[in-house]
Amino acid sequence: MKIISPGGEQAEMYRNRKGFFSYNVQAICDARLKIRDVVARWPGSVHDATIFSQSAIKNRLQNNPGALADSVLVADTENLFNESLIRTRNAVERCYGVWKRRFPILALGIRLNLVKVQYVIVATAVLHNMAVDENLLEPSLLNEEENQAIVAVNDIPVQQHPGNRNMQNNITRLNIINSHFAHMQ
C-alpha cells in the first residue's frame, strides 16, 4: 500500500521494487473477497516470502496442512494445483482492486505517520469485510478522468542517488535480466 516517504535513516526500507514508498501488505481472502487474514507491518522492500515465513498463518498451515486443501484424491494433482492457484490468485487480485476502489487512500497513498498507516490499512480491511457481509455493491470502476488523476499522482519518477543501495540493486537486477532472460525474446 502506497505511503509518503517516512523520512529518516530507514526511509529506503519502505521503497519497494517499483520505486515508490509503501507497506508490503499480505492479505488472504476467500471467494467472496472477504479478507480472512491481513499483515500490515512490513516495509515495502521486504520480500513476500519473508512476510509469509514470519506470519501466524504460516504456523497455522504447518500445524494443519489440510486447512486449505480438499481430501479429494485427483489423478493429475499438478494440474489441479495450477488451476486452483490461478483461481486463487485471481480472487486475491480482485479483492485488492475492490478494496482499493472502496478506499482510494490505499491506491493514492497514505499520508500519515507509519504507525497510523498500519491502523488505516487494517481498519479499511475490517470495513471492507463489513461491506462484503452486508452485500454492498462493489465500487464501480473509476471513470477515465479519475483514472488519469491517479496515474498522474502515482507516476512520480524514482530518483536514484549515487551510493544508494537501490542503484546497486537495479544494476544487479539488470545483469540478471540480461544474462538469463534476454535470449527468451
Short mmCIF file of C-alpha atoms in Angstrom, two decimals:
data_model
loop_
_atom_site.label_atom_id
_atom_site.label_comp_id
_atom_site.label_asym_id
_atom_site.label_seq_id
_atom_site.Cartn_x
_atom_site.Cartn_y
_atom_site.Cartn_z
CA MET A 1 0.00 0.00 0.00
CA LYS A 2 1.46 3.30 -1.12
CA ILE A 3 2.67 5.79 1.51
CA ILE A 4 4.60 9.04 1.55
CA SER A 5 8.31 8.88 2.33
CA PRO A 6 8.66 8.37 6.07
CA GLY A 7 11.98 10.25 6.00
CA GLY A 8 14.88 9.48 8.27
CA GLU A 9 17.54 6.81 8.14
CA GLN A 10 15.14 3.94 7.48
CA ALA A 11 13.13 5.61 4.69
CA GLU A 12 14.73 3.48 1.95
CA MET A 13 13.46 0.32 3.64
CA TYR A 14 9.98 1.48 2.61
CA ARG A 15 10.90 1.91 -1.07
CA ASN A 16 9.54 -1.09 -2.95
CA ARG A 17 10.82 -2.77 -6.11
CA LYS A 18 8.63 -0.46 -8.23
CA GLY A 19 10.43 2.55 -6.77
CA PHE A 20 7.80 4.13 -4.53
CA PHE A 21 7.37 4.07 -0.75
CA SER A 22 4.94 1.50 0.61
CA TYR A 23 3.99 -1.11 3.13
CA ASN A 24 4.07 -4.64 1.75
CA VAL A 25 0.70 -5.99 2.87
CA GLN A 26 -0.10 -9.70 2.95
CA ALA A 27 -3.82 -10.36 2.67
CA ILE A 28 -5.63 -13.68 2.35
CA CYS A 29 -9.18 -13.58 1.05
CA ASP A 30 -11.93 -16.04 0.24
CA ALA A 31 -14.03 -16.44 -2.91
CA ARG A 32 -16.46 -13.74 -1.68
CA LEU A 33 -13.47 -11.35 -1.47
CA LYS A 34 -13.68 -11.24 2.31
CA ILE A 35 -10.26 -10.64 3.86
CA ARG A 36 -9.51 -13.57 6.18
CA ASP A 37 -6.03 -12.54 7.28
CA VAL A 38 -4.04 -9.34 6.90
CA VAL A 39 -0.46 -8.49 7.86
CA ALA A 40 0.31 -4.78 7.53
CA ARG A 41 3.59 -4.17 9.32
CA TRP A 42 6.38 -4.74 6.81
CA PRO A 43 8.24 -2.05 4.84
CA GLY A 44 7.80 -2.11 1.06
CA SER A 45 11.27 -3.54 0.39
CA VAL A 46 10.58 -6.74 2.36
CA HIS A 47 10.02 -9.81 0.16
CA ASP A 48 6.66 -11.60 0.22
CA ALA A 49 8.33 -14.84 1.30
CA THR A 50 9.78 -13.15 4.39
CA ILE A 51 6.38 -11.78 5.37
CA PHE A 52 4.77 -15.20 4.96
CA SER A 53 7.56 -17.00 6.84
CA GLN A 54 7.05 -14.67 9.82
CA SER A 55 3.23 -14.79 9.76
CA ALA A 56 0.83 -16.53 12.11
CA ILE A 57 -0.99 -18.06 9.13
CA LYS A 58 2.16 -19.98 8.16
CA ASN A 59 2.23 -21.60 11.60
CA ARG A 60 -1.47 -22.46 11.36
CA LEU A 61 -0.94 -24.09 7.97
CA GLN A 62 2.08 -26.05 9.20
CA ASN A 63 0.10 -27.35 12.18
CA ASN A 64 -2.92 -28.20 9.98
CA PRO A 65 -1.67 -28.96 6.45
CA GLY A 66 -5.20 -29.79 5.25
CA ALA A 67 -6.52 -26.36 6.16
CA LEU A 68 -6.58 -25.18 2.55
CA ALA A 69 -6.92 -28.47 0.69
CA ASP A 70 -9.73 -30.89 -0.04
CA SER A 71 -9.26 -34.51 0.89
CA VAL A 72 -10.21 -35.50 -2.67
CA LEU A 73 -7.69 -37.67 -4.49
CA VAL A 74 -7.03 -36.46 -8.02
CA ALA A 75 -5.11 -38.26 -10.75
CA ASP A 76 -3.47 -35.12 -12.10
CA THR A 77 -2.64 -33.24 -8.92
CA GLU A 78 -0.28 -30.80 -10.61
CA ASN A 79 -3.00 -29.58 -12.99
CA LEU A 80 -5.43 -29.27 -10.11
CA PHE A 81 -2.86 -27.29 -8.17
CA ASN A 82 -2.19 -24.99 -11.12
CA GLU A 83 -5.89 -24.36 -11.75
CA SER A 84 -6.53 -23.71 -8.06
CA LEU A 85 -3.57 -21.36 -7.88
CA ILE A 86 -4.84 -19.36 -10.86
CA ARG A 87 -8.36 -19.09 -9.41
CA THR A 88 -6.98 -18.12 -6.00
CA ARG A 89 -4.62 -15.53 -7.46
CA ASN A 90 -7.49 -14.01 -9.46
CA ALA A 91 -9.62 -13.73 -6.29
CA VAL A 92 -6.76 -12.11 -4.37
CA GLU A 93 -6.06 -9.59 -7.15
CA ARG A 94 -9.77 -8.83 -7.43
CA CYS A 95 -10.01 -8.38 -3.66
CA TYR A 96 -7.12 -5.88 -3.67
CA GLY A 97 -8.79 -4.00 -6.54
CA VAL A 98 -12.18 -3.78 -4.81
CA TRP A 99 -10.52 -2.86 -1.50
CA LYS A 100 -8.57 -0.02 -3.15
CA ARG A 101 -11.63 1.24 -5.05
CA ARG A 102 -13.64 1.23 -1.84
CA PHE A 103 -10.89 3.18 -0.06
CA PRO A 104 -8.97 5.28 -2.62
CA ILE A 105 -6.47 6.38 0.06
CA LEU A 106 -4.95 2.90 -0.35
CA ALA A 107 -4.29 3.48 -4.07
CA LEU A 108 -3.34 7.15 -3.92
CA GLY A 109 -1.01 6.91 -0.94
CA ILE A 110 -1.50 7.23 2.78
CA ARG A 111 -0.06 10.48 4.12
CA LEU A 112 0.20 9.67 7.83
CA ASN A 113 2.95 8.54 10.20
CA LEU A 114 3.97 4.89 9.95
CA VAL A 115 2.02 3.64 12.98
CA LYS A 116 -1.19 5.29 11.81
CA VAL A 117 -0.69 3.85 8.32
CA GLN A 118 -0.85 0.33 9.77
CA TYR A 119 -4.07 1.20 11.59
CA VAL A 120 -5.62 2.65 8.43
CA ILE A 121 -4.79 -0.46 6.40
CA VAL A 122 -6.26 -2.83 9.00
CA ALA A 123 -9.29 -0.58 9.61
CA THR A 124 -10.09 -0.41 5.89
CA ALA A 125 -9.79 -4.22 5.72
CA VAL A 126 -12.36 -4.51 8.54
CA LEU A 127 -14.67 -2.00 6.85
CA HIS A 128 -14.24 -3.84 3.53
CA ASN A 129 -15.31 -7.07 5.24
CA MET A 130 -18.35 -5.33 6.72
CA ALA A 131 -19.31 -4.19 3.21
CA VAL A 132 -18.92 -7.78 1.94
CA ASP A 133 -21.04 -9.11 4.84
CA GLU A 134 -23.75 -6.55 4.08
CA ASN A 135 -23.63 -7.46 0.37
CA LEU A 136 -22.91 -3.86 -0.58
CA LEU A 137 -22.24 -3.36 -4.25
CA GLU A 138 -18.62 -3.26 -5.29
CA PRO A 139 -17.47 0.24 -6.15
CA SER A 140 -17.70 0.81 -9.88
CA LEU A 141 -14.56 1.09 -11.88
CA LEU A 142 -13.11 4.57 -11.93
CA ASN A 143 -14.06 6.75 -14.85
CA GLU A 144 -11.30 7.77 -17.23
CA GLU A 145 -10.78 11.24 -15.69
CA GLU A 146 -10.35 9.82 -12.18
CA ASN A 147 -8.11 7.09 -13.58
CA GLN A 148 -5.80 9.66 -15.22
CA ALA A 149 -5.61 11.63 -11.96
CA ILE A 150 -4.48 8.52 -10.09
CA VAL A 151 -1.88 7.74 -12.75
CA ALA A 152 -0.55 11.31 -12.55
CA VAL A 153 -0.27 11.14 -8.75
CA ASN A 154 1.33 7.68 -8.79
CA ASP A 155 3.66 8.36 -11.73
CA ILE A 156 6.33 10.20 -9.75
CA PRO A 157 9.78 9.35 -11.14
CA VAL A 158 12.17 7.43 -8.94
CA GLN A 159 15.25 9.43 -8.06
CA GLN A 160 18.46 7.47 -7.94
CA HIS A 161 21.25 8.80 -5.75
CA PRO A 162 24.90 7.77 -6.09
CA GLY A 163 25.77 5.36 -3.32
CA ASN A 164 22.12 4.46 -2.84
CA ARG A 165 21.74 0.73 -2.31
CA ASN A 166 18.83 0.78 -4.79
CA MET A 167 21.25 1.74 -7.58
CA GLN A 168 23.35 -1.38 -6.92
CA ASN A 169 20.17 -3.47 -6.69
CA ASN A 170 19.00 -2.09 -10.05
CA ILE A 171 22.35 -2.92 -11.66
CA THR A 172 22.24 -6.46 -10.26
CA ARG A 173 18.65 -6.88 -11.46
CA LEU A 174 19.54 -5.68 -14.98
CA ASN A 175 22.52 -8.07 -15.11
CA ILE A 176 20.29 -11.00 -14.17
CA ILE A 177 17.68 -9.99 -16.76
CA ASN A 178 20.31 -9.60 -19.49
CA SER A 179 22.13 -12.84 -18.72
CA HIS A 180 19.14 -15.13 -18.12
CA PHE A 181 16.11 -13.69 -19.89
CA ALA A 182 17.31 -11.67 -22.90
CA HIS A 183 17.62 -14.79 -25.09
CA MET A 184 13.96 -15.71 -24.48
CA GLN A 185 12.57 -12.86 -26.60
#
